Amino acid sequence: MKSYKIAWLPGDGIGPEVTEEARKAVDAAGAKHEFKIEWVRYPFGAAHYQRTGETLPDSALAEMALCDAMLLGAVGAPSVKPGILERGILLKLRFHFDQYINLRPALTYKGVPCPIPTSGRIDSVVVRENTEDFYMGVGAAAEGGNINTPFEVKRELYKVSGRLSAAFSPGHAAAAQVGILTRPGIERVTRYAFNLAKGRGEKEVTLASKANAVPILYGFLDEETRRVAGEFPDMSLKIQNVDALCCHLARKPDSYGVILCPNLFGDIVSDLLSGLTGGLGLGAGGNIGDKLSMFEPVHGSAPDIAGTGKANPLAAVLCAAMMLAHIGENEGAQTIGQALESYLAESGAKRPVELGGSALCMEVGDAVVKKIG
Ligand code: NAD
Ligand code: IPM
Ligand code: MN
């Protein structure tokens, strides 16, 4: 029997609740299709940080590197200053393993009410660059009106170092954070997006940009993306300002296929698409790279509903299916996908609380497992 080692980082808030249901679905698919998962659970998140002062140690990264993939719930809690866990765990993982693609499909399902009436099915996918842009971590707050801070950022493709310096007069409080994009960073994600669109039988990729207001950074993005698009002569690149894109998405969400985004816009556009397909509890995602890939819902730790059972675990379940496809267990992935679709189509009043029904997190997970058989 084939066996896989999966790093499992439940994290904070609803993370443990939703990934538990995803794990159950994977194990059920394994029993059906004859593969076995060894789950290696990691405790990192708010409680561990508050107890030990540790976010994510390098020793854990070395262990995780030996796993076949990773399933992550979400990190972040109201009791910890924003950024500490998110940058210290989630972004550290993305950057360390050079997970340069954040793939976030958005699909409508039978039985799921959508906020916008559509003529067809929303079947879109955000290809979000996952290592650059305003996520580089280069920035500083001005002290006494001055910034004079050295920086060094390491990425798989390059290292960038320098000094950020500015003087404000009068010397009031201020802060600056820099967005960075590079040719190799843009090239690899653009090729990925075009190949994905091609595989989906589509002829166009939409780029979410904003060169009108941020011409240095996003003007460069447009030029470089256009150049790479030239490698795909049968296909076209549509560049749209991200503000206009959001308006079009809200009005005609079923008219998009692959949407290529720099990191920050991709974050926002993927939440919008999740909302348009019914809710964050349906938005799955994968952080894909050439080393360890990590599967994680679009949503966060949802502290407002943590512990109430109201969390919809289907995004995490869909992540599990993406993860199985990634490690080569395609039949298991399909079984989970079909089980989820058939549960949603038939669930009626027993649909997840998030979708207006009464089914609590564990009940939703159990219903999917039952469908897996
Ligand atoms: P969020 O996605 O956690 O929640 C936004 C809203 O959607 C909330 O009202 C929440 O209840 C609801 N929601 C989210 N997931 C749901 C689900 N599965 N079922 C039902 N309802 C769901 O976003 P936020 O409130 O901005 O962030 C909360 C915390 O999570 C913050 O600390 C943030 O930094 C962190 N976060 C982590 C990740 C991650 O680790 N991948 C992603 C996003 C946010
Ligand atoms: C996401 C989250 C993260 C992001 C945060 C928690 C750093 O919002 O995965 O979408 O911005 O990438
Ligand atoms: Mn987000």
Coordinates of C-alpha atoms and ligand atoms in Angstrom, one line a residue:
M1 CA 0.0 0.0 0.0
K2 CA 1.3 3.4 -0.9
S3 CA 2.0 5.6 2.1
Y4 CA 2.6 9.4 2.4
K5 CA 3.8 11.6 5.2
I6 CA 1.8 14.8 5.5
A7 CA 2.7 17.8 7.8
W8 CA -0.4 19.0 9.5
L9 CA -0.4 22.4 11.0
P10 CA -4.0 23.1 12.4
G11 CA -3.0 26.5 13.8
D12 CA -5.5 28.8 15.5
G13 CA -9.2 29.5 15.8
I14 CA -11.2 27.4 13.4
G15 CA -8.0 25.9 11.8
P16 CA -8.1 22.8 14.0
E17 CA -11.8 22.3 13.5
V18 CA -11.8 22.5 9.7
T19 CA -8.6 20.6 9.1
E20 CA -9.8 17.8 11.3
E21 CA -12.7 17.3 8.9
A22 CA -10.3 17.5 5.9
R23 CA -8.1 14.9 7.5
K24 CA -11.1 12.6 8.0
A25 CA -12.0 12.9 4.3
V26 CA -8.4 12.1 3.3
D27 CA -8.3 9.0 5.5
A28 CA -11.7 7.9 4.1
A29 CA -10.4 8.3 0.6
G30 CA -7.2 6.4 1.5
A31 CA -9.3 3.5 2.8
K32 CA -11.2 3.4 -0.4
H33 CA -8.3 3.8 -2.8
E34 CA -5.6 2.0 -0.8
F35 CA -3.2 4.6 0.3
K36 CA -2.2 5.5 3.8
I37 CA -1.3 8.9 5.4
E38 CA 1.0 9.4 8.3
W39 CA 0.0 12.7 9.8
V40 CA 2.7 14.7 11.5
R41 CA 1.0 17.2 13.7
Y42 CA 2.7 20.6 14.5
P43 CA 1.6 22.8 17.4
F44 CA 2.6 26.2 16.0
G45 CA 0.2 29.1 16.4
A46 CA -0.9 31.5 19.1
A47 CA -1.0 29.2 22.2
H48 CA 2.5 27.8 21.4
Y49 CA 3.9 31.3 20.8
Q50 CA 2.4 32.6 24.0
R51 CA 3.8 29.6 26.0
T52 CA 7.3 29.5 24.4
G53 CA 7.9 32.7 22.5
E54 CA 8.6 30.5 19.4
T55 CA 6.8 31.0 16.1
L56 CA 8.2 28.4 13.8
P57 CA 11.7 26.9 14.5
D58 CA 14.2 26.0 11.8
S59 CA 14.3 22.4 13.1
A60 CA 10.6 22.1 12.2
L61 CA 11.3 23.4 8.7
A62 CA 13.9 20.7 8.2
E63 CA 11.5 18.0 9.3
M64 CA 8.7 19.3 7.2
A65 CA 11.0 19.3 4.1
L66 CA 10.9 15.5 4.4
C67 CA 7.1 15.4 4.1
D68 CA 5.2 14.8 0.8
A69 CA 2.9 17.9 1.4
M70 CA 1.5 20.0 4.1
L71 CA -2.1 20.8 5.3
L72 CA -2.5 24.1 7.2
G73 CA -5.6 25.5 8.9
A74 CA -4.9 29.1 9.6
V75 CA -2.8 31.2 12.0
G76 CA -3.5 34.4 13.7
A77 CA -5.4 35.3 16.9
P78 CA -6.7 38.5 18.5
S79 CA -4.4 37.9 21.5
V80 CA -1.3 38.2 19.3
K81 CA -0.2 41.4 17.5
P82 CA -1.1 41.2 13.8
G83 CA 1.8 40.0 11.7
I84 CA 3.7 38.0 14.3
L85 CA 2.1 34.7 13.6
E86 CA 1.1 35.4 10.0
R87 CA 4.6 36.5 9.0
G88 CA 6.4 34.2 11.5
I89 CA 4.6 31.0 10.4
L90 CA 2.5 31.3 7.3
L91 CA 4.7 33.6 5.2
K92 CA 7.9 32.0 6.5
L93 CA 6.7 28.7 5.2
R94 CA 5.7 30.1 1.8
F95 CA 9.1 31.8 1.4
H96 CA 11.2 29.1 2.9
F97 CA 9.8 26.5 0.6
D98 CA 9.7 28.9 -2.3
Q99 CA 6.0 28.3 -2.8
Y100 CA 5.8 30.8 -5.6
I101 CA 2.3 30.0 -6.8
N102 CA -0.8 30.5 -4.7
L103 CA -3.5 28.7 -6.6
R104 CA -7.0 29.6 -5.6
P105 CA -9.8 28.1 -7.6
A106 CA -13.3 29.6 -7.3
L107 CA -16.2 27.4 -8.3
T108 CA -20.0 27.5 -7.8
Y109 CA -21.7 24.4 -6.6
K110 CA -25.2 23.1 -7.0
G111 CA -27.1 23.7 -3.8
V112 CA -25.0 26.8 -2.8
P113 CA -26.8 30.1 -3.0
C114 CA -24.7 32.8 -4.6
P115 CA -25.1 36.5 -3.8
I116 CA -25.1 37.5 -7.5
P117 CA -27.3 35.8 -10.1
T118 CA -25.1 34.3 -12.9
S119 CA -26.0 32.8 -16.3
G120 CA -23.2 30.2 -16.0
R121 CA -21.0 28.5 -13.5
I122 CA -18.3 30.6 -11.9
D123 CA -15.2 28.6 -12.8
S124 CA -12.3 30.9 -12.2
V125 CA -8.9 30.5 -10.7
V126 CA -6.6 33.1 -9.1
V127 CA -2.9 32.5 -9.8
R128 CA -1.3 34.7 -7.2
E129 CA 2.4 35.4 -7.1
N130 CA 3.3 34.3 -3.6
T131 CA 6.8 35.6 -2.8
E132 CA 7.1 39.3 -3.8
D133 CA 5.2 42.6 -4.1
F134 CA 4.3 44.2 -0.8
Y135 CA 4.9 41.0 1.1
M136 CA 8.7 41.3 0.9
G137 CA 8.9 42.6 4.5
V138 CA 11.0 45.7 3.6
G139 CA 10.0 48.7 5.6
A140 CA 10.2 50.6 8.7
A141 CA 8.5 53.1 11.0
A142 CA 10.0 56.5 11.3
E143 CA 11.4 57.3 14.7
G144 CA 11.7 61.1 15.3
G145 CA 10.8 61.6 11.7
N146 CA 13.7 59.5 10.3
I147 CA 14.0 56.1 8.7
N148 CA 17.4 54.7 8.3
T149 CA 17.2 50.9 8.3
P150 CA 19.2 48.3 6.6
F151 CA 17.3 45.4 5.0
E152 CA 18.2 42.0 3.6
V153 CA 15.6 39.7 2.1
K154 CA 16.5 36.2 0.9
R155 CA 14.4 34.4 -1.7
E156 CA 15.2 31.2 -3.6
L157 CA 15.8 33.3 -6.8
Y158 CA 17.8 36.1 -5.4
K159 CA 18.9 38.1 -2.4
V160 CA 18.2 41.8 -2.1
S161 CA 19.8 44.0 0.4
G162 CA 20.1 47.7 1.0
R163 CA 19.1 50.5 3.2
L164 CA 15.8 52.3 3.5
S165 CA 16.3 55.9 4.4
A166 CA 14.0 58.9 4.6
A167 CA 13.6 62.1 6.6
F168 CA 10.3 63.7 7.3
S169 CA 10.0 67.4 8.1
P170 CA 8.4 68.1 10.4
G171 CA 9.4 64.9 12.0
H172 CA 6.0 63.3 12.6
A173 CA 5.2 59.7 12.9
A174 CA 5.3 57.8 9.6
A175 CA 5.9 54.4 8.1
A176 CA 7.0 53.1 4.8
Q177 CA 6.9 49.6 3.3
V178 CA 8.3 48.8 -0.2
G179 CA 6.9 46.6 -2.9
I180 CA 9.4 44.7 -5.0
L181 CA 8.9 42.7 -8.2
T182 CA 11.6 41.0 -10.2
R183 CA 11.8 39.7 -13.8
P184 CA 12.4 36.0 -12.8
G185 CA 9.6 36.3 -10.2
I186 CA 7.1 37.6 -12.8
E187 CA 8.3 35.1 -15.5
R188 CA 7.7 31.9 -13.6
V189 CA 4.2 32.8 -12.3
T190 CA 3.2 34.2 -15.7
R191 CA 4.3 31.0 -17.5
Y192 CA 2.4 29.0 -14.9
A193 CA -0.8 31.0 -15.4
F194 CA -0.6 30.7 -19.2
N195 CA 0.0 27.0 -19.1
L196 CA -2.8 26.6 -16.7
A197 CA -5.2 28.5 -18.9
K198 CA -4.0 26.4 -21.9
G199 CA -4.7 23.2 -20.0
R200 CA -8.2 24.5 -19.2
G201 CA -8.8 25.1 -22.9
E202 CA -8.8 28.9 -22.6
K203 CA -7.2 31.5 -24.8
E204 CA -6.9 34.3 -22.4
V205 CA -5.3 35.3 -19.0
T206 CA -6.4 38.4 -17.1
L207 CA -3.7 40.3 -15.2
A208 CA -4.8 42.3 -12.2
S209 CA -2.7 45.4 -12.3
K210 CA -2.6 49.0 -11.2
A211 CA -0.1 50.7 -13.4
N212 CA -2.1 53.9 -13.6
A213 CA -1.5 54.8 -9.9
V214 CA 1.7 52.7 -9.1
P215 CA 3.5 52.9 -12.5
I216 CA 6.9 52.0 -11.4
L217 CA 6.0 48.7 -9.8
Y218 CA 3.0 47.7 -11.8
G219 CA 4.1 49.3 -15.0
F220 CA 7.1 47.0 -14.8
L221 CA 4.7 44.1 -14.0
D222 CA 2.7 44.9 -17.2
E223 CA 5.7 45.1 -19.4
E224 CA 7.3 41.9 -18.1
T225 CA 4.0 40.0 -18.2
R226 CA 3.4 41.1 -21.8
R227 CA 6.8 39.9 -22.8
V228 CA 6.3 36.4 -21.3
A229 CA 2.8 36.3 -22.8
G230 CA 4.5 36.6 -26.2
E231 CA 5.8 33.0 -25.6
F232 CA 2.2 31.9 -26.0
P233 CA 1.2 33.1 -29.5
D234 CA -2.2 31.5 -29.6
M235 CA -3.2 33.2 -26.4
S236 CA -3.8 36.7 -25.2
L237 CA -3.2 38.7 -22.1
K238 CA -5.9 41.1 -20.9
I239 CA -4.5 43.7 -18.4
Q240 CA -7.1 45.2 -16.2
N241 CA -6.8 47.6 -13.3
V242 CA -7.6 45.7 -10.2
D243 CA -10.3 48.2 -9.2
A244 CA -12.2 47.8 -12.4
L245 CA -11.6 44.0 -12.3
C246 CA -13.4 43.9 -8.9
C247 CA -16.4 45.8 -10.3
H248 CA -16.6 43.4 -13.3
L249 CA -16.3 40.4 -11.0
A250 CA -19.1 41.7 -8.8
R251 CA -21.3 42.1 -11.8
K252 CA -20.3 39.2 -14.1
P253 CA -18.3 36.8 -12.0
D254 CA -18.8 33.9 -14.5
S255 CA -16.9 35.8 -17.2
Y256 CA -13.4 35.1 -16.0
G257 CA -11.0 32.2 -16.3
V258 CA -7.4 32.5 -15.0
I259 CA -6.7 35.7 -13.1
L260 CA -3.0 36.4 -12.6
C261 CA -2.3 38.6 -9.7
P262 CA 0.6 40.1 -7.8
N263 CA 0.7 39.1 -4.2
L264 CA -1.5 41.7 -2.5
F265 CA -4.2 42.0 -5.2
G266 CA -4.3 38.2 -5.3
D267 CA -5.1 38.1 -1.6
I268 CA -8.0 40.5 -2.0
V269 CA -9.4 39.1 -5.3
S270 CA -9.4 35.6 -3.9
D271 CA -11.5 36.6 -0.9
L272 CA -13.9 38.4 -3.3
L273 CA -14.3 35.4 -5.5
S274 CA -14.8 33.2 -2.4
G275 CA -17.6 35.5 -1.4
L276 CA -19.1 35.4 -4.8
T277 CA -19.2 31.6 -4.9
G278 CA -21.0 31.4 -1.6
G279 CA -18.5 32.1 1.2
L280 CA -15.0 31.8 2.5
G281 CA -15.8 28.3 3.7
L282 CA -15.7 27.2 0.1
G283 CA -12.4 28.8 -1.0
A284 CA -9.6 26.3 -1.2
G285 CA -6.0 27.0 -2.1
G286 CA -2.6 25.6 -2.6
N287 CA 0.8 27.2 -2.1
I288 CA 2.8 25.4 -4.8
G289 CA 6.5 25.2 -5.4
D290 CA 9.2 22.8 -6.5
K291 CA 9.8 21.7 -2.9
L292 CA 7.2 21.2 -0.2
S293 CA 3.8 22.4 -1.3
M294 CA 1.2 23.5 1.3
F295 CA -2.5 23.4 1.1
E296 CA -4.5 25.9 3.0
P297 CA -8.0 27.5 2.8
V298 CA -8.4 31.1 1.6
H299 CA -10.0 32.0 4.9
G300 CA -8.3 32.8 8.2
S301 CA -8.8 31.6 11.8
A302 CA -12.2 33.3 12.1
P303 CA -12.0 34.0 15.8
D304 CA -15.5 35.3 15.8
I305 CA -16.9 31.8 15.3
A306 CA -14.1 29.6 16.6
G307 CA -15.4 27.0 19.0
T308 CA -19.1 27.5 18.0
G309 CA -19.2 24.7 15.4
K310 CA -20.3 27.2 12.8
A311 CA -17.2 27.0 10.7
N312 CA -17.7 25.5 7.2
P313 CA -15.0 22.9 6.7
L314 CA -15.5 22.5 3.0
A315 CA -12.7 24.8 2.0
A316 CA -10.3 22.7 4.0
V317 CA -11.9 19.5 2.5
L318 CA -11.3 20.9 -1.0
C319 CA -7.7 21.7 0.0
A320 CA -7.3 18.1 1.0
A321 CA -8.5 17.1 -2.5
M322 CA -6.0 19.5 -4.1
M323 CA -3.3 18.0 -1.9
L324 CA -4.1 14.5 -3.0
A325 CA -4.0 15.5 -6.6
H326 CA -0.7 17.1 -6.0
I327 CA 0.9 14.0 -4.5
G328 CA -0.5 11.9 -7.4
E329 CA -3.6 10.3 -5.7
N330 CA -5.9 11.6 -8.4
E331 CA -8.7 9.1 -7.7
G332 CA -8.7 10.0 -4.1
A333 CA -8.9 13.7 -5.0
Q334 CA -11.8 13.0 -7.4
T335 CA -13.7 10.9 -4.8
I336 CA -13.5 13.7 -2.3
G337 CA -14.6 16.3 -4.9
Q338 CA -17.6 14.2 -6.0
A339 CA -18.6 13.5 -2.4
L340 CA -18.5 17.2 -1.6
E341 CA -20.5 18.1 -4.7
S342 CA -23.1 15.5 -4.1
Y343 CA -23.4 16.4 -0.4
L344 CA -24.0 20.1 -1.3
A345 CA -26.5 19.3 -4.0
E346 CA -28.6 17.1 -1.7
S347 CA -28.0 18.8 1.7
G348 CA -31.0 21.2 1.7
A349 CA -31.6 22.5 5.2
K350 CA -28.6 20.3 6.3
R351 CA -26.2 22.5 4.4
P352 CA -23.4 24.3 6.4
V353 CA -24.4 27.1 8.7
E354 CA -22.4 29.5 6.6
L355 CA -24.6 28.7 3.6
G356 CA -27.8 29.3 5.6
G357 CA -28.3 25.7 6.8
S358 CA -28.0 24.0 10.2
A359 CA -25.1 21.6 9.8
L360 CA -22.2 22.2 12.2
C361 CA -18.6 21.7 11.2
M362 CA -18.3 18.1 12.3
E363 CA -21.7 17.2 10.8
V364 CA -20.6 18.6 7.4
G365 CA -17.4 16.6 7.6
D366 CA -19.2 13.4 8.6
A367 CA -21.7 13.9 5.7
V368 CA -18.8 14.1 3.2
V369 CA -17.1 11.1 4.7
K370 CA -20.3 9.1 4.4
K371 CA -20.5 10.0 0.7
I372 CA -16.9 8.9 0.2
G373 CA -18.1 5.5 1.4
Ligands
NAD1 P1 -11.2 35.3 8.3 O1 -11.1 34.7 7.0 O2 -10.7 34.5 9.4 O3 -12.7 35.7 8.6 C1 -13.5 36.6 7.9 C2 -15.0 36.3 8.1 O4 -15.4 35.1 7.4 C3 -15.4 36.1 9.5 O5 -16.6 36.7 9.8 C4 -15.4 34.6 9.7 O6 -16.3 34.2 10.7 C5 -15.9 34.2 8.3 N1 -15.3 32.9 7.9 C6 -14.1 32.6 7.6 N2 -13.9 31.3 7.4 C7 -15.1 30.7 7.5 C8 -15.5 29.4 7.5 N3 -14.7 28.4 7.1 N4 -16.8 29.1 7.7 C9 -17.7 30.1 8.1 N5 -17.3 31.4 8.2 C10 -16.0 31.7 7.9 O7 -10.5 36.7 8.2 P2 -10.1 37.8 9.3 O8 -11.1 38.0 10.3 O9 -9.5 39.0 8.6 O10 -8.8 37.1 10.0 C11 -8.8 36.5 11.3 C12 -7.4 36.0 11.6 O11 -7.0 35.0 10.7 C13 -6.4 37.1 11.6 O12 -5.5 36.9 12.6 C14 -5.7 36.9 10.2 O13 -4.4 37.5 10.2 C15 -5.7 35.4 10.1 N6 -5.7 34.9 8.7 C16 -4.9 33.8 8.6 C17 -4.9 33.2 7.3 C18 -4.1 32.0 7.2 O14 -3.4 31.5 8.1 N7 -4.1 31.3 6.0 C19 -5.6 33.7 6.3 C20 -6.4 34.9 6.5 C21 -6.4 35.5 7.7
IPM2 C1 -4.1 34.6 3.0 C2 -3.9 35.5 4.2 C3 -2.5 35.8 4.4 C4 -2.0 36.6 3.2 C5 -2.2 36.6 5.7 C6 -2.7 35.9 6.9 C7 -0.7 36.9 5.8 O1 -4.8 36.6 4.2 O2 -3.5 33.5 3.0 O3 -4.9 35.0 2.2 O4 -2.2 37.8 3.1 O5 -1.5 36.0 2.3
MN3 MN -6.2 36.5 2.5

